[in-house]
Amino acid sequence: MPASPKKIVMKFGGTSVADLERIRHVATLVKREVDRGSQTAVVVSAMAGETNRLVSWVRELSPLHDAREYDTVVAAGEQITAGLLAVALAAIGVPARSWLGWQIPIRTSAMHGAARIEAIDTDLMNQRLAEGQVAVVAGFQGIAPDNRISTLGRGGSDTSAVALAAALKADRCDIYTDVDGVYTTDPRIVSKARRLERVTFEEMLELASLGAKVLQTRSVEIAMLHRVPLRVLSTFDADNGGTLLCNEDDIVEKQPVTGIAYSRDEAKITLLRVPDQPGVAAAIFGPLADAGVNIDMIVQNISHDGRKTDLTFTVSRADLARSLDAIQKAAAAIGYKDLVSDANVAKVSVVGIGMRTHPGIAQVMFKTLAEKGINIQVISTSEIKISVLIAEEYVELAVRALHAAYELEAA
């Protein structure tokens, strides 16, 4: 009995489909997989810069906009790319059709602007794939319970691709981007940054959540949960092996630190002289949760008399206005004396599964930053990462110094 054809999901980011010439190039990469006999689904992002343009229009009209209308606007970018790639494939003799999120359908939660995928119906797509038709899927979008277009948050096309691969029971999911894999840090900041042949799902989760732009956090979560074989490759150097995401057991030598991540998309909020009593934290973070704001780092300082506290936490810079609005509306319930915010901050993190067995990682980080005169504002840790909040102007200096301190440079 002949072996079943391989089922492949290919995902192309915004820079990979930035113009018509690049879309034509992507079509040749897809054709190569089809010619190998693979059943092929392709997930695309909006053309580079398009989503930013659409988002800026919405925010210019209203900073506190209706999230349902936001989704209607920003989902258009992926729709255009999917249609264009289907046209490009047909032009070179590859049968293809575009699929929007609601047509599959990809069913999501009701949180517009940051929806989570709940189910994907692949029956019709599997039928079309078996007939030899390439499925070109608009990433980043689905359909919410209110029957309106929903989007998955920035970078959501990665999530669309991995979730689709899991639903299709694909043999592999290849994420094509403008870099040839996962690096020890951003090569634009550190020229000697080294490409990693393998990185664990857990490390990639931390790197993605801490600012590494290669993969979106939820896509890594889904890949780890469903054991989806996942590779990161360059659209412009597709024959390079890229980086394979794998289990910890597949990493032979576990270095203390695998990589340095950073995020400029940070804002700090401090509530001064908050009553130190039960229920206050709920009064603060409840309204923020209701507003759809994710909280990251938190630090609390108790006054000498033990009756008041200063509470500092971070949110994404894009959520700062929404966060301040939610807190100010809950001011009476919280009882704070003053509210201070700062958008000129950034987060720098060191990540590595080897931290579990190598002491002294934090000491090296804090000493290195001190030697460069960089003040640490907030610290947070997990078993395999240490993150610090610093002034944004010192980000590149901090990344270079830490990359050198942990000896991550390429030989």
mmCIF file of C-alpha atoms in Angstrom, residues 200-346:
data_model
loop_
_atom_site.group_PDB
_atom_site.id
_atom_site.type_symbol
_atom_site.label_atom_id
_atom_site.label_comp_id
_atom_site.label_asym_id
_atom_site.label_seq_id
_atom_site.Cartn_x
_atom_site.Cartn_y
_atom_site.Cartn_z
ATOM 1 C CA THR A 200 13.499 23.754 23.418
ATOM 2 C CA PHE A 201 9.804 24.585 23.309
ATOM 3 C CA GLU A 202 10.115 25.916 26.865
ATOM 4 C CA GLU A 203 13.002 28.242 26.026
ATOM 5 C CA MET A 204 11.227 29.462 22.905
ATOM 6 C CA LEU A 205 8.125 30.155 24.980
ATOM 7 C CA GLU A 206 10.156 32.410 27.252
ATOM 8 C CA LEU A 207 12.038 34.085 24.398
ATOM 9 C CA ALA A 208 8.818 34.733 22.482
ATOM 10 C CA SER A 209 6.977 36.091 25.507
ATOM 11 C CA LEU A 210 9.936 38.295 26.444
ATOM 12 C CA GLY A 211 10.225 40.110 23.163
ATOM 13 C CA ALA A 212 11.934 37.844 20.639
ATOM 14 C CA LYS A 213 10.048 38.550 17.409
ATOM 15 C CA VAL A 214 10.722 35.243 15.650
ATOM 16 C CA LEU A 215 7.604 33.424 16.897
ATOM 17 C CA GLN A 216 4.435 34.439 18.681
ATOM 18 C CA THR A 217 4.031 33.012 22.193
ATOM 19 C CA ARG A 218 0.760 31.163 21.678
ATOM 20 C CA SER A 219 2.072 29.470 18.543
ATOM 21 C CA VAL A 220 4.847 27.910 20.617
ATOM 22 C CA GLU A 221 2.357 26.869 23.313
ATOM 23 C CA ILE A 222 0.226 25.075 20.729
ATOM 24 C CA ALA A 223 3.268 23.423 19.112
ATOM 25 C CA MET A 224 4.440 22.155 22.515
ATOM 26 C CA LEU A 225 0.979 20.945 23.547
ATOM 27 C CA HIS A 226 0.241 19.101 20.301
ATOM 28 C CA ARG A 227 3.854 18.124 19.538
ATOM 29 C CA VAL A 228 3.755 19.825 16.151
ATOM 30 C CA PRO A 229 7.188 19.546 14.457
ATOM 31 C CA LEU A 230 8.121 23.199 13.985
ATOM 32 C CA ARG A 231 10.939 24.793 12.013
ATOM 33 C CA VAL A 232 11.904 28.442 11.601
ATOM 34 C CA LEU A 233 13.377 29.195 8.168
ATOM 35 C CA SER A 234 14.288 32.150 5.981
ATOM 36 C CA THR A 235 12.114 32.852 2.966
ATOM 37 C CA PHE A 236 15.208 34.225 1.248
ATOM 38 C CA ASP A 237 17.507 31.283 2.099
ATOM 39 C CA ALA A 238 15.047 28.402 2.193
ATOM 40 C CA ASP A 239 17.711 25.699 1.816
ATOM 41 C CA ASN A 240 19.295 26.673 5.135
ATOM 42 C CA GLY A 241 18.359 24.225 7.899
ATOM 43 C CA GLY A 242 16.936 26.945 10.132
ATOM 44 C CA THR A 243 16.127 26.230 13.785
ATOM 45 C CA LEU A 244 14.201 23.209 15.039
ATOM 46 C CA LEU A 245 11.962 23.512 18.089
ATOM 47 C CA CYS A 246 12.202 20.335 20.156
ATOM 48 C CA ASN A 247 11.852 18.773 23.595
ATOM 49 C CA GLU A 248 14.459 19.336 26.315
ATOM 50 C CA ASP A 249 15.569 15.691 26.075
ATOM 51 C CA ASP A 250 16.700 16.340 22.505
ATOM 52 C CA ILE A 251 19.242 18.958 23.639
ATOM 53 C CA VAL A 252 22.483 17.151 24.499
ATOM 54 C CA GLU A 253 24.466 20.003 26.047
ATOM 55 C CA LYS A 254 22.413 22.468 28.085
ATOM 56 C CA GLN A 255 24.163 25.853 28.250
ATOM 57 C CA PRO A 256 23.479 28.086 31.284
ATOM 58 C CA VAL A 257 22.051 30.812 29.035
ATOM 59 C CA THR A 258 20.586 30.195 25.590
ATOM 60 C CA GLY A 259 19.667 33.723 24.577
ATOM 61 C CA ILE A 260 19.067 37.375 25.435
ATOM 62 C CA ALA A 261 15.631 38.837 24.664
ATOM 63 C CA TYR A 262 14.370 42.383 24.899
ATOM 64 C CA SER A 263 11.099 44.249 24.488
ATOM 65 C CA ARG A 264 10.572 47.952 23.915
ATOM 66 C CA ASP A 265 6.798 47.496 24.021
ATOM 67 C CA GLU A 266 6.642 48.205 27.739
ATOM 68 C CA ALA A 267 5.012 50.795 29.975
ATOM 69 C CA LYS A 268 5.298 51.126 33.743
ATOM 70 C CA ILE A 269 2.443 52.179 36.025
ATOM 71 C CA THR A 270 2.916 53.026 39.713
ATOM 72 C CA LEU A 271 0.138 53.538 42.257
ATOM 73 C CA LEU A 272 1.426 55.521 45.227
ATOM 74 C CA ARG A 273 0.209 55.183 48.815
ATOM 75 C CA VAL A 274 -2.299 52.401 48.258
ATOM 76 C CA PRO A 275 -3.972 51.034 51.442
ATOM 77 C CA ASP A 276 -2.236 47.790 52.422
ATOM 78 C CA GLN A 277 -5.299 45.679 53.082
ATOM 79 C CA PRO A 278 -7.069 42.592 51.672
ATOM 80 C CA GLY A 279 -8.925 43.149 48.426
ATOM 81 C CA VAL A 280 -6.867 46.045 47.108
ATOM 82 C CA ALA A 281 -4.973 43.968 44.543
ATOM 83 C CA ALA A 282 -8.286 42.647 43.234
ATOM 84 C CA ALA A 283 -9.618 46.201 43.051
ATOM 85 C CA ILE A 284 -6.620 47.150 40.886
ATOM 86 C CA PHE A 285 -6.196 44.142 38.626
ATOM 87 C CA GLY A 286 -9.868 43.218 38.261
ATOM 88 C CA PRO A 287 -10.775 46.308 36.196
ATOM 89 C CA LEU A 288 -7.612 45.824 34.131
ATOM 90 C CA ALA A 289 -8.604 42.230 33.354
ATOM 91 C CA ASP A 290 -12.100 43.392 32.423
ATOM 92 C CA ALA A 291 -10.491 45.887 30.017
ATOM 93 C CA GLY A 292 -8.514 43.066 28.373
ATOM 94 C CA VAL A 293 -5.143 44.268 29.701
ATOM 95 C CA ASN A 294 -2.393 41.744 30.443
ATOM 96 C CA ILE A 295 -0.136 42.492 33.407
ATOM 97 C CA ASP A 296 3.504 41.476 33.308
ATOM 98 C CA MET A 297 6.017 42.440 36.008
ATOM 99 C CA ILE A 298 4.761 43.423 39.478
ATOM 100 C CA VAL A 299 6.653 44.840 42.467
ATOM 101 C CA GLN A 300 5.278 46.077 45.783
ATOM 102 C CA ASN A 301 6.956 48.249 48.415
ATOM 103 C CA ILE A 302 5.424 48.429 51.898
ATOM 104 C CA SER A 303 5.753 51.645 53.907
ATOM 105 C CA HIS A 304 7.450 51.681 57.307
ATOM 106 C CA ASP A 305 4.156 51.806 59.181
ATOM 107 C CA GLY A 306 2.836 48.846 57.177
ATOM 108 C CA ARG A 307 -0.391 50.660 56.347
ATOM 109 C CA LYS A 308 0.381 51.931 52.856
ATOM 110 C CA THR A 309 2.125 50.445 49.843
ATOM 111 C CA ASP A 310 3.437 51.545 46.460
ATOM 112 C CA LEU A 311 2.523 49.122 43.698
ATOM 113 C CA THR A 312 4.342 49.072 40.347
ATOM 114 C CA PHE A 313 3.465 46.884 37.378
ATOM 115 C CA THR A 314 4.035 46.817 33.630
ATOM 116 C CA VAL A 315 1.689 46.543 30.663
ATOM 117 C CA SER A 316 2.268 46.694 26.929
ATOM 118 C CA ARG A 317 2.772 50.225 25.669
ATOM 119 C CA ALA A 318 -0.266 49.847 23.428
ATOM 120 C CA ASP A 319 -2.417 49.147 26.511
ATOM 121 C CA LEU A 320 -1.203 52.128 28.552
ATOM 122 C CA ALA A 321 -4.103 54.490 27.751
ATOM 123 C CA ARG A 322 -6.666 51.717 28.316
ATOM 124 C CA SER A 323 -4.961 50.754 31.609
ATOM 125 C CA LEU A 324 -4.892 54.295 32.974
ATOM 126 C CA ASP A 325 -8.527 54.766 32.026
ATOM 127 C CA ALA A 326 -9.549 51.562 33.855
ATOM 128 C CA ILE A 327 -7.573 52.480 36.983
ATOM 129 C CA GLN A 328 -8.900 56.033 37.115
ATOM 130 C CA LYS A 329 -12.464 54.767 36.843
ATOM 131 C CA ALA A 330 -11.780 52.438 39.809
ATOM 132 C CA ALA A 331 -9.959 55.106 41.854
ATOM 133 C CA ALA A 332 -12.552 55.223 44.637
ATOM 134 C CA ALA A 333 -12.409 51.459 45.193
ATOM 135 C CA ILE A 334 -8.584 51.372 45.109
ATOM 136 C CA GLY A 335 -7.917 54.436 47.262
ATOM 137 C CA TYR A 336 -4.488 55.370 45.876
ATOM 138 C CA LYS A 337 -3.006 58.827 46.469
ATOM 139 C CA ASP A 338 -1.271 59.301 43.124
ATOM 140 C CA LEU A 339 -0.882 57.577 39.749
ATOM 141 C CA VAL A 340 2.376 57.735 37.760
ATOM 142 C CA SER A 341 3.142 56.191 34.372
ATOM 143 C CA ASP A 342 6.281 55.871 32.271
ATOM 144 C CA ALA A 343 6.370 54.648 28.645
ATOM 145 C CA ASN A 344 10.138 55.126 28.270
ATOM 146 C CA VAL A 345 11.099 51.737 29.688
ATOM 147 C CA ALA A 346 12.141 48.393 28.236
#
